[in-house]
Coordinates of C-alpha atoms and ligand atoms in Angstrom, one line a residue:
X17 CA -23.8 15.4 -87.1
X18 CA -20.5 14.4 -85.4
X19 CA -18.4 12.3 -87.7
X20 CA -17.8 9.7 -84.9
X21 CA -22.0 9.4 -84.8
X22 CA -23.6 6.6 -86.9
X23 CA -27.1 7.7 -86.1
X24 CA -28.9 10.3 -84.3
X25 CA -31.4 8.5 -82.0
X26 CA -33.1 11.6 -80.4
X27 CA -33.1 15.1 -81.6
X28 CA -32.2 17.9 -79.3
X29 CA -35.8 18.9 -80.1
X30 CA -37.5 15.6 -79.3
X31 CA -35.4 15.7 -75.9
X32 CA -36.9 19.2 -75.1
X33 CA -40.7 18.0 -75.8
X34 CA -40.5 14.8 -74.2
X35 CA -38.7 16.5 -71.0
X36 CA -41.3 19.2 -70.8
X37 CA -43.8 16.2 -70.7
X38 CA -41.9 14.7 -68.0
X39 CA -41.6 17.8 -66.0
X40 CA -45.9 18.5 -66.0
X41 CA -45.9 14.3 -65.2
X42 CA -43.7 14.8 -62.0
X43 CA -45.6 18.5 -61.1
X44 CA -48.9 16.3 -61.2
X45 CA -47.8 13.6 -59.6
X46 CA -45.9 15.0 -56.6
X47 CA -48.5 18.0 -56.3
X48 CA -51.3 15.3 -55.9
X49 CA -49.5 14.0 -52.7
X50 CA -48.5 17.3 -51.3
X51 CA -45.3 16.7 -52.0
X52 CA -42.0 18.0 -53.4
X53 CA -39.2 15.9 -53.6
X54 CA -35.5 16.7 -53.9
X55 CA -34.1 15.6 -57.2
X56 CA -30.6 13.9 -56.6
X57 CA -28.2 13.6 -60.3
X58 CA -26.1 11.7 -60.8
X59 CA -22.8 13.3 -62.0
X60 CA -21.9 13.6 -64.7
X61 CA -24.1 12.1 -67.1
X62 CA -27.6 13.3 -66.0
X63 CA -26.2 17.0 -65.9
X64 CA -27.7 18.3 -69.4
X65 CA -31.6 16.4 -68.3
X66 CA -31.5 17.6 -64.7
X67 CA -30.8 21.1 -65.6
X68 CA -34.0 21.0 -68.3
X69 CA -35.9 19.0 -66.6
X70 CA -35.9 21.2 -63.0
X71 CA -36.9 24.1 -65.1
X72 CA -40.4 22.1 -66.3
X73 CA -41.1 21.0 -62.8
X74 CA -43.9 23.2 -61.3
X75 CA -43.3 22.4 -57.4
X76 CA -42.7 25.2 -54.3
X77 CA -39.5 24.7 -53.1
X78 CA -37.8 22.6 -55.1
X79 CA -34.0 21.8 -54.3
X80 CA -31.5 19.1 -56.4
X81 CA -28.2 17.8 -55.2
X82 CA -25.7 15.8 -57.2
X83 CA -23.6 13.0 -56.3
X84 CA -21.0 11.1 -57.9
X85 CA -20.8 7.5 -57.9
X86 CA -18.7 4.4 -59.8
X87 CA -18.5 1.0 -60.2
X88 CA -16.0 -1.1 -59.1
X89 CA -13.3 -1.8 -62.1
X90 CA -13.0 -5.1 -62.8
X91 CA -15.4 -8.3 -63.2
X92 CA -15.9 -8.7 -59.7
X93 CA -17.5 -5.2 -59.5
X94 CA -20.9 -6.7 -59.7
X95 CA -23.2 -4.4 -57.8
X96 CA -20.4 -2.3 -55.5
X97 CA -20.3 1.0 -56.2
X98 CA -17.6 3.7 -55.2
X99 CA -18.9 7.3 -54.0
X100 CA -16.7 9.5 -55.4
X101 CA -18.8 12.7 -54.4
X102 CA -21.6 12.1 -51.6
X103 CA -24.9 14.2 -50.9
X104 CA -24.6 17.7 -49.0
X105 CA -27.4 17.7 -47.8
X106 CA -29.3 15.2 -44.9
X107 CA -32.1 13.1 -46.3
X108 CA -34.0 12.3 -42.9
X109 CA -37.7 11.7 -44.5
X110 CA -37.1 13.4 -47.9
X111 CA -38.6 12.2 -51.4
X112 CA -36.2 11.9 -53.7
X113 CA -36.7 11.5 -57.3
X114 CA -33.5 10.5 -58.6
X115 CA -32.2 11.9 -62.1
X116 CA -30.7 9.0 -64.5
X117 CA -28.9 9.8 -67.7
X118 CA -29.8 5.9 -68.9
X119 CA -30.4 2.6 -67.1
X120 CA -28.4 -0.4 -68.7
X121 CA -27.9 -3.0 -66.8
X122 CA -30.0 -1.8 -63.7
X123 CA -27.1 -2.2 -61.3
X124 CA -26.1 1.4 -60.5
X125 CA -29.9 2.4 -59.8
X126 CA -30.4 -0.5 -57.4
X127 CA -27.3 0.3 -55.4
X128 CA -27.9 4.1 -55.0
X129 CA -31.7 3.3 -54.2
X130 CA -31.0 1.1 -51.4
X131 CA -28.3 3.6 -50.4
X132 CA -30.7 6.9 -50.6
X133 CA -33.1 4.6 -48.5
X134 CA -30.8 3.4 -46.0
X135 CA -29.9 7.6 -45.4
X136 CA -33.5 7.8 -44.5
X137 CA -35.0 9.0 -47.7
X138 CA -38.8 8.4 -47.1
X139 CA -39.2 7.2 -50.4
X140 CA -37.4 7.1 -53.7
X141 CA -38.6 7.1 -57.4
X142 CA -36.6 7.5 -60.5
X143 CA -36.8 9.5 -64.0
X144 CA -34.5 8.7 -66.5
X145 CA -33.8 10.4 -69.8
X146 CA -33.1 6.8 -71.8
X147 CA -33.8 2.8 -71.2
X148 CA -32.0 0.0 -72.6
X149 CA -34.3 -2.6 -71.1
X150 CA -33.2 -5.5 -73.2
X151 CA -29.5 -5.1 -71.2
X152 CA -31.3 -5.7 -67.9
X153 CA -29.7 -7.9 -65.2
X154 CA -31.5 -6.4 -62.5
X155 CA -35.1 -6.3 -62.0
X156 CA -35.6 -2.4 -61.3
X157 CA -37.4 0.6 -63.5
X158 CA -37.8 3.7 -63.6
X159 CA -41.3 5.3 -62.8
X160 CA -40.7 8.2 -65.3
X161 CA -38.7 7.4 -69.0
X162 CA -38.2 9.8 -71.6
X163 CA -36.9 7.2 -74.4
X164 CA -36.9 3.1 -74.5
X165 CA -34.0 2.8 -76.9
X166 CA -32.2 -0.3 -78.7
X167 CA -29.4 -2.1 -77.0
X168 CA -26.3 0.3 -78.8
X169 CA -23.9 2.4 -77.0
X170 CA -25.3 5.8 -77.5
X171 CA -23.5 9.2 -76.7
X172 CA -24.4 12.8 -76.1
X173 CA -26.4 15.1 -74.2
X174 CA -24.8 14.2 -70.8
X175 CA -23.3 10.9 -72.1
X176 CA -20.0 9.7 -73.0
X177 CA -18.0 7.4 -74.2
X178 CA -14.1 8.1 -72.3
X179 CA -15.4 11.5 -70.9
X180 CA -15.8 12.7 -75.1
X181 CA -19.4 13.7 -76.6
X182 CA -21.5 15.0 -73.7
X183 CA -21.5 18.2 -75.3
X184 CA -23.4 17.1 -78.4
X185 CA -27.1 18.3 -78.1
X186 CA -28.6 15.2 -79.1
X187 CA -28.7 11.1 -78.4
X188 CA -26.5 9.2 -81.0
X189 CA -25.4 5.8 -81.9
X190 CA -21.3 5.7 -81.5
X191 CA -19.8 4.2 -84.6
X192 CA -18.4 0.8 -83.4
X193 CA -14.8 1.6 -85.4
X194 CA -14.4 4.2 -82.3
X195 CA -14.7 1.7 -79.2
X196 CA -13.2 -1.2 -81.2
X197 CA -10.2 0.6 -82.6
Ligands
IMP19 P1 -26.1 0.6 -65.2 O1 -25.6 0.2 -63.8 O2 -25.3 -0.5 -66.2 O3 -27.2 0.7 -65.2 O4 -25.6 1.5 -65.9 C1 -25.7 3.0 -65.8 C2 -24.5 3.8 -66.4 O5 -23.8 3.2 -67.4 C3 -25.2 4.9 -66.8 O6 -25.6 6.2 -66.4 C4 -24.1 5.4 -67.7 O7 -23.1 6.4 -67.4 C5 -23.6 4.1 -68.5 N1 -24.0 4.0 -69.5 C6 -24.9 2.5 -70.0 N2 -24.7 2.6 -71.1 C7 -24.5 3.7 -71.7 C8 -24.5 4.3 -73.1 O8 -25.2 3.7 -74.1 N3 -23.5 5.9 -73.3 C9 -23.1 5.8 -72.4 N4 -23.1 5.5 -70.9 C10 -23.9 4.3 -70.5

């Protein structure tokens, strides 16, 4: 275990197993509706999850795109996001499955979801590796969730603190002394 990690919350094996289940569920649900969604991943945290998830989705013509958004800094930022990198495909009439690393307050999700619908997406669903429901301030939930976790700051499997720890193969609680220094 990395020296800055207090505790492993979700092991690599658990992530792989759960992602397989999510992929199967998503494949079944969309097959029933005769649809293939466009996977839209939010950079950078959801990349390892996107990579594993798409290999477990068995739907013809599956494509993905990436988008980079960040919150405006400061206390006045509520609900506002800046688009650093937009999608490169048209969303007109497209079913979108948004791939997120973690749903925390729900602000990012709610703004991005509205934005994708405004761009013409026919429907937008969300798959998130992690969910921290205790922190929610916007009433929004992901349709597919890997793991519901307690209210702790976690890193690994794409999740960062100051851009670090994304490479850890598991999800772990970051030691408080690291961010309270
Ligand atoms: P929300 O808009 O508050 O739901 O924030 C979602 C984003 O905040 C995620 O995509 C992450 O980038 C970041 N985030 C929230 N909680 C954590 C955490 O525990 N560790 C690392 N990043 C987090």
